Amino acid sequence: MKNKHQSKRRLLLIFCLLSALCGCKKFLEEKPDSKLATITSAQDIQALLDNYLKINENDQSVTQVCADDSYLTDAVFNARKETERNLYIWAPSNTFDPTFNSWTDTYSIVYIANLALDHAETLKKNGSEAASLNSIRGEALFHRGREFLNAANAWALDYDAAKASGTLGIPTPQSPDFNIPTVRPNLEQTFLRIVEDLKSSIPLLPAKTQTPYKPSKCAAYGMLARALLYKDDFAGALKYADSCLQLSSALMDYNLLNPASDFPIPRLNSEVIFESKLIPSGQILQSRAYINPELYALYADNDLRKTVLYKRGTLDWVFKGSYDGANGFFSGLATDEILLIRAECLARAGNIGAALSDLNLLRKSRLKASAYTALQANSILEALLLVKKERRMELPFRGLRWMDIKRWNAEGDGITLTRKLNQATYTLEPNSLRYAIAIPEDIIQLSGIAQNPR
Amino acid sequence: MRKIIIPILVIVCFLSSLKVSGQEKTTNNIKCVDRESGLPLAEVNIRLLTSPVQTLVSDKSGHFSFTLAERTIRMFASKVGYQSLDTLIELNNPVGIFLKMSPANNQLDEVTINTGYQTITKERSVGSFDQISRAKLNEQVGPNLLSRIEAIGNGVSVDRTINSEGRLSIRGLSTINGPRDVLVILDNFPYEGNFENINPNDVESITILKDAAAASIWGVRAGNGVIVITSKKGRLNSPLSANLNLNTTLTGEPDLKMLKLMSASDFIDVEQRLFTAGKYDSEYNSSSRPALSPVVETLYNTALTAQQKTALLDGFRQQDIREQFSKYIYNKAIAQQYALSLNAGGSNYRWIGSAGYDRAKGNLEEKSDRLNLRFDLEYSPLKNLTINTSLGYTSSNQKSGKPGFFDLIGPGGRAYPYLQLADESGNALPLARDYRLSYLSTLDKRLLDWKYYPLTDWGNSQTENEAQDVTINTGLQYKWKGFAVDLKGQFERQNTSTQTLQSLGSYGTRNLINTYTQITPSALVYKVPKGAIDDKSNAVLSSYGLRGQLSYNRIFGQSEVSFLGGAEVREARRESYGFRMYGYNPETLNSSNVDYANSYPSLISSTQGFIPNGVTGSGTNNRYVSLLGNGNYTYRQKYSVYGSIRRDASNLFGVKTNDRWKPLWSAGASWLLSEEAFFKNQDYINFLKLRGSYGFSGNISPSQTAVTTIRYSVISPYTLSETAVIDRYLNPELKWETVRMINFGLDFSAGRQRLSGSIELFFKRGTDLFGPYPVDYTTGVGAIITKNVASMKGTGMDIRLNSVNLKGRLEWTTALNLSTYRDKITDYYTQKTRGSDYVGATPGMVSAIVGMPVYSIFSYKWNGLDNQGDPVGILEGQPSKNYILITGTGSKQEDLVYHGSAVPTLYGNLGNTFSYKDISLTVQLVYKFGYYFRRNSINYSSLNSGAGGHSDYALRWQIPGDEATTNVPAYVYPSVNARDNFYLGSEVLVSRGDHIRLQYITLSYPLIKQGHSKRIKSLEIYGNAANLGILWRDNKEKIDPDYANTNSILPSKTLSLGGRLSF
């Protein structure tokens, strides 16, 4: 009798244990943190791409610091930390702090784009919603191409089609797997990737989006135009600038802005096609950076930009005309830039009349209505000079000047940058190797890629 | 009855079959009683040391009997809660023999150990346990239980350098990057609530589980050691008794003079230099008008003459922020504690009920109080069935007080050293916090006062915290034929609600209202309502644990076996949410609507911003399922072997990793030498046990997952959808950490318990340890990723000695805990590239060098100052000032100076207790030896950016020739970060951390002793003085190594007085 009881009890016990174990699996599938998620749906990926603080407000500003839109006084220069001072005087090395610098910022956006593409691929294989995946892939490709272009602007030299396959480009990782070693392709391959990414994004993006924070076809056309301009592919740039302007061509009339206000240009205005901002480096802030007198002298007295973009600081003029509407620096796409791209390409193609008509269209909204007169030019060279001058006056503090100096010096413009500080003079000669800024030294250590030659 | 009869019958039969010589056998009846109360003791385990040994258990009336031929017999009696008896009994009294047992005396070791799963006797235990008795715990006073362990535990130390709040670690750290928390068990279940809720007066004992045999039964959370807290239970067969404990504690004001603050005059000199160099110009001109110090404002003030400026500056030079804080902010703190407990027990039940109330007002006028109620009942309705229920309720309140010394935010983030909190008449003075005061005075007069007055602001911004915790423990045990089925459950619910009310008078409210005010000539338009701001948040923790245990005990012949098998399920769920109300009226509870959807320009800087909605929400749910088992086999009461095994599963992400867990197991053996024949003949060594164990425990980190996880964040106001950030990066090879521990121990007691203790030797090996692995951050995953990067090895010794040095009128006992610990990295799968990777400016950097201790201190070689006051280092064997290379890639491990371990290699505590007549005095010391720490010094880059200075500034190089007398470099501007990093990481700033600290002195005197009064059992008064400072230290700068961090204030001395009454 007792044995029977014993074995019955034992069986009961085993049964209880087993049933407990079976309930285990479900019990253990509960999420440990409600805010955490693994990437399982298109919504998850979209949430990563919609994180505007990371994706839209982190463009590298090192090219703006190095460009000649502004200068610092001795006192302000001395107050900056060592790496910032080195960057400002175009030192050949030690221009970045380790670990947390513009390289990190640029490539972490690339990572999110790669992660998004990777997961979109997985979701597609699992038979998921193709339509929402398309716009995700389009956004990811756009952001990736855009950031590669920003990186090339800072850490690579000018693009010369003859020499591009022998010039160092910038790394273009296309997978979120961090075990894949980083390599530096040549500049030609770099730009093939940039153009490929931006072109592929076009069919996947909607023509227009509810907010310029999200990329649209129009934005993709514009970004492609900018990239092809860097590459000196003027025919391509013209085509895409045109496509962009067909979708969005509004221009603000500066006559209607109030030059007395702290920040006359409102943010997300009618000209904005895609919104992004530079990292607000201390060396370009309104409280520190004075306007290069050469730049300020370019504006005629009846040019509204003189009072809308600038105001008097303590010792000299300072910048207040960011399309961000406040202290930030707009680096996205706006119709004024696209118009100027088109004008430049038209001029280079020999279509002087069309080029000037674009310039005049812009100037109508930038000059005092009463004082407006149309521009004239008789040769390609004249037209180009006018375009370059207009570009210089229209686009300060957008991170674009560096790229312009590089490519115009390549055709012999001879723009030399000088900075006088603490009784010393620092010069950056045209086409200097230092136009490709030094890559952070710890990246060279960790990855083994080549440093920019000096 | 049956239990005794069968063995006796067997023995009688055996004996008779052997035809023993004709001595007549007699039956002896013995009654076990409690020495104090005279009441019978049931369930006393008796061992008659006949050959072979007989084991008996006394029945409910305390009786047991046996038949024997011998006239004297050696007998060993033991019972939970009583001192074991080892006596020689003369069996010549036919009337009856009483075996009187005394309740376990507090000075000697407790007989049993609670592991949280079972209670085992010290004789049979194989693992390494440190038991802290109630009496020892009660030598310290205060509402916080765990902080008492530091001064009295064995093998424990609190490290404040790697973690300034102080982290308890047992036997050194077994992990590098994983979680370092010790697992705390309260009444058999892991404690998930707030440690401050445990009432020390309810605690019976604390057991520290130190090796694998002890701790691996707790599985993946036990890798850092386990602390088991057992609450008091009632006593069987005892009449109603009550215990009352009252005490008051006074804490002195903190000594701010110990802080190495730069003098006001020196600081002002630096501000003048920076002003002349134009450093503040961009801040002065910035459109965001950041705050500037009064000195800088004075210098910019064009309305003053040079003489007036000098006069003002000289006035500032006389001020000292520390004096201001001592005068206006800090006060003595006072705390009171009241605790009452009642207990009673019958033959089959026992209960205890307790109530405790703690109340305190701190140095900063912060208030707190706590009420603990507890009731525990154990009832045996049937002989083999025991039901146990315990209910606990805690209610606590906290109210914030004044801002502490490091809480003030001023220009550059810190309050300047000449800050004045009030003028001569006592009126509050402003501190520039977000905006420049001179600019604020130019604004529209209709705006609210935009200045921050630290002296009075705290009264307008108060945070109140209320928490309630209900914990229910139930258990059921049924014994049947050697089997015991144990079902236990614990349910806990803790509710915390916090409210921060910032009235219209508080700076925070006025600042926010003004920021979003829009100025028109006719009126002011308020986007943030003009009224108080109320932030409320609520958090709920609810957890439960269910455990089913089946154990089996059987004695057959010379052997005794016991097995335990169990399954356990736990869930801990936390949910919290918070919200904010603007324009809040605390009387009517009404609030106003606010537009959160649109951005508005900030009044001063014009940047667009959204009005903060203060909405928070989060939820976590941790679930665990475990299977465990252990077994013990003892042969002849002398030789024991033990094994345990446990497997855990949890709901954390990374299913692949979960599957890869190996079960955690341990095995051990022990040999009770004092039971051997060759030991029986001598009288000197009473107890000697040798034991060894081998086993594995793990370390699980909920934050290390194997898949990419994202964390949902704010809603984008542009896309009106949720945004997310990446939380963890995909890391498919990630494995959990494993710690292997080998332990050898010797427990002894000699000279009739005059000397007892244990010596242990342990070997620890940690594999697959998480560590930071530098990654090429072009990959976008950040510069550091966590991987299984390291293995480490540690060895150490724990010695515990309790000695009764003097007995008689003057008694002197000593309790020494001494531990040594040495570890080293055995593998590290990454390369260090820069000098600064070895020399960490922040403490707690892992050396990550194979063969070196896990936490080591490395420094740059120092070659003195040159004749310009610049520090000189060594680069490639030559003196060099290339600081960038020295702190960067120019320094390899061979170029650096290795000092030693950053954590103590020899540590412990020493308590001496003296009793004369009835007065008892205990002096407790805590000591740490064999380690180094890095001192702080002046950082010119921080000083120039306004983040504060250090008093070493006064010792700096100033004129050529000073390099012979000082190591503090000359002041430089513009700042050179690498120069500061080199100096702060050089060998001249490293000192030995060895010190001996006087932790506390306790004095107690019994006014009424036991047995002297009918109504009152005992009345004792006691006093305790704690945090009495360092007695001896090895560094000549007089720094307290535990509080060397710039932001820590030494705890002030405390004095407590109290009384204990039992009746």
mmCIF file of N, CA, C and O in Angstrom, chain B residues 678-704:
data_model
loop_
_atom_site.group_PDB
_atom_site.id
_atom_site.type_symbol
_atom_site.label_atom_id
_atom_site.label_comp_id
_atom_site.label_asym_id
_atom_site.label_seq_id
_atom_site.Cartn_x
_atom_site.Cartn_y
_atom_site.Cartn_z
ATOM 1 N N PHE B 678 41.577 10.328 17.250
ATOM 2 C CA PHE B 678 42.798 10.954 17.758
ATOM 3 C C PHE B 678 42.557 12.350 18.306
ATOM 4 O O PHE B 678 43.377 12.885 18.999
ATOM 5 N N PHE B 679 41.402 12.898 18.009
ATOM 6 C CA PHE B 679 41.095 14.215 18.557
ATOM 7 C C PHE B 679 40.311 14.137 19.848
ATOM 8 O O PHE B 679 40.286 15.073 20.628
ATOM 9 N N LYS B 680 39.639 12.994 20.025
ATOM 10 C CA LYS B 680 38.772 12.889 21.172
ATOM 11 C C LYS B 680 39.553 12.883 22.468
ATOM 12 O O LYS B 680 39.058 13.255 23.509
ATOM 13 N N ASN B 681 40.787 12.433 22.385
ATOM 14 C CA ASN B 681 41.533 12.249 23.623
ATOM 15 C C ASN B 681 42.071 13.529 24.193
ATOM 16 O O ASN B 681 42.502 13.565 25.320
ATOM 17 N N GLN B 682 42.118 14.578 23.411
ATOM 18 C CA GLN B 682 42.635 15.804 24.003
ATOM 19 C C GLN B 682 41.471 16.759 24.215
ATOM 20 O O GLN B 682 40.390 16.614 23.677
ATOM 21 N N ASP B 683 41.751 17.676 25.074
ATOM 22 C CA ASP B 683 40.692 18.571 25.521
ATOM 23 C C ASP B 683 40.808 19.955 24.918
ATOM 24 O O ASP B 683 39.933 20.775 25.052
ATOM 25 N N TYR B 684 41.957 20.179 24.267
ATOM 26 C CA TYR B 684 42.244 21.564 23.914
ATOM 27 C C TYR B 684 41.425 22.043 22.703
ATOM 28 O O TYR B 684 40.831 23.102 22.722
ATOM 29 N N ILE B 685 41.425 21.225 21.654
ATOM 30 C CA ILE B 685 40.683 21.639 20.448
ATOM 31 C C ILE B 685 39.295 21.015 20.506
ATOM 32 O O ILE B 685 39.156 19.799 20.489
ATOM 33 N N ASN B 686 38.292 21.876 20.605
ATOM 34 C CA ASN B 686 36.927 21.380 20.707
ATOM 35 C C ASN B 686 36.316 21.066 19.362
ATOM 36 O O ASN B 686 35.437 20.230 19.240
ATOM 37 N N PHE B 687 36.701 21.811 18.383
ATOM 38 C CA PHE B 687 36.013 21.705 17.101
ATOM 39 C C PHE B 687 37.019 21.956 15.991
ATOM 40 O O PHE B 687 37.736 22.949 16.030
ATOM 41 N N LEU B 688 37.079 21.076 15.051
ATOM 42 C CA LEU B 688 37.997 21.276 13.935
ATOM 43 C C LEU B 688 37.377 20.651 12.700
ATOM 44 O O LEU B 688 37.057 19.472 12.683
ATOM 45 N N LYS B 689 37.177 21.481 11.722
ATOM 46 C CA LYS B 689 36.570 20.960 10.507
ATOM 47 C C LYS B 689 37.345 21.447 9.309
ATOM 48 O O LYS B 689 37.708 22.614 9.222
ATOM 49 N N LEU B 690 37.573 20.564 8.404
ATOM 50 C CA LEU B 690 38.259 20.899 7.168
ATOM 51 C C LEU B 690 37.238 20.773 6.050
ATOM 52 O O LEU B 690 36.488 19.808 6.008
ATOM 53 N N ARG B 691 37.214 21.757 5.162
ATOM 54 C CA ARG B 691 36.239 21.628 4.088
ATOM 55 C C ARG B 691 36.785 22.220 2.790
ATOM 56 O O ARG B 691 37.720 23.024 2.798
ATOM 57 N N GLY B 692 36.189 21.773 1.706
ATOM 58 C CA GLY B 692 36.607 22.285 0.404
ATOM 59 C C GLY B 692 35.402 22.307 -0.514
ATOM 60 O O GLY B 692 34.483 21.520 -0.361
ATOM 61 N N SER B 693 35.416 23.227 -1.432
ATOM 62 C CA SER B 693 34.304 23.263 -2.369
ATOM 63 C C SER B 693 34.783 23.752 -3.722
ATOM 64 O O SER B 693 35.806 24.423 -3.832
ATOM 65 N N TYR B 694 34.019 23.409 -4.703
ATOM 66 C CA TYR B 694 34.351 23.764 -6.090
ATOM 67 C C TYR B 694 33.040 24.022 -6.788
ATOM 68 O O TYR B 694 32.114 23.235 -6.659
ATOM 69 N N GLY B 695 32.940 25.120 -7.482
ATOM 70 C CA GLY B 695 31.653 25.321 -8.147
ATOM 71 C C GLY B 695 31.630 26.559 -9.008
ATOM 72 O O GLY B 695 32.584 27.328 -9.081
ATOM 73 N N PHE B 696 30.524 26.725 -9.656
ATOM 74 C CA PHE B 696 30.352 27.812 -10.607
ATOM 75 C C PHE B 696 29.165 28.679 -10.235
ATOM 76 O O PHE B 696 28.116 28.172 -9.850
ATOM 77 N N SER B 697 29.332 29.960 -10.340
ATOM 78 C CA SER B 697 28.160 30.829 -10.295
ATOM 79 C C SER B 697 28.281 31.783 -11.461
ATOM 80 O O SER B 697 29.317 31.879 -12.095
ATOM 81 N N GLY B 698 27.211 32.442 -11.745
ATOM 82 C CA GLY B 698 27.222 33.245 -12.948
ATOM 83 C C GLY B 698 26.943 34.700 -12.669
ATOM 84 O O GLY B 698 26.647 35.086 -11.555
ATOM 85 N N ASN B 699 27.039 35.461 -13.692
ATOM 86 C CA ASN B 699 26.683 36.867 -13.587
ATOM 87 C C ASN B 699 25.863 37.237 -14.798
ATOM 88 O O ASN B 699 26.334 37.164 -15.924
ATOM 89 N N ILE B 700 24.637 37.581 -14.536
ATOM 90 C CA ILE B 700 23.759 37.881 -15.646
ATOM 91 C C ILE B 700 23.484 39.361 -15.657
ATOM 92 O O ILE B 700 23.237 39.969 -14.634
ATOM 93 N N SER B 701 23.557 39.950 -16.795
ATOM 94 C CA SER B 701 23.289 41.368 -16.889
ATOM 95 C C SER B 701 22.083 41.588 -17.775
ATOM 96 O O SER B 701 22.120 41.271 -18.952
ATOM 97 N N PRO B 702 21.015 42.112 -17.214
ATOM 98 C CA PRO B 702 19.827 42.322 -18.040
ATOM 99 C C PRO B 702 20.098 43.291 -19.182
ATOM 100 O O PRO B 702 19.374 43.305 -20.161
ATOM 101 N N SER B 703 21.164 44.105 -19.071
ATOM 102 C CA SER B 703 21.368 45.092 -20.113
ATOM 103 C C SER B 703 22.216 44.574 -21.261
ATOM 104 O O SER B 703 22.370 45.237 -22.256
ATOM 105 N N GLN B 704 22.795 43.397 -21.114
ATOM 106 C CA GLN B 704 23.599 42.878 -22.220
ATOM 107 C C GLN B 704 22.742 41.933 -23.027
ATOM 108 O O GLN B 704 22.398 40.866 -22.563
#
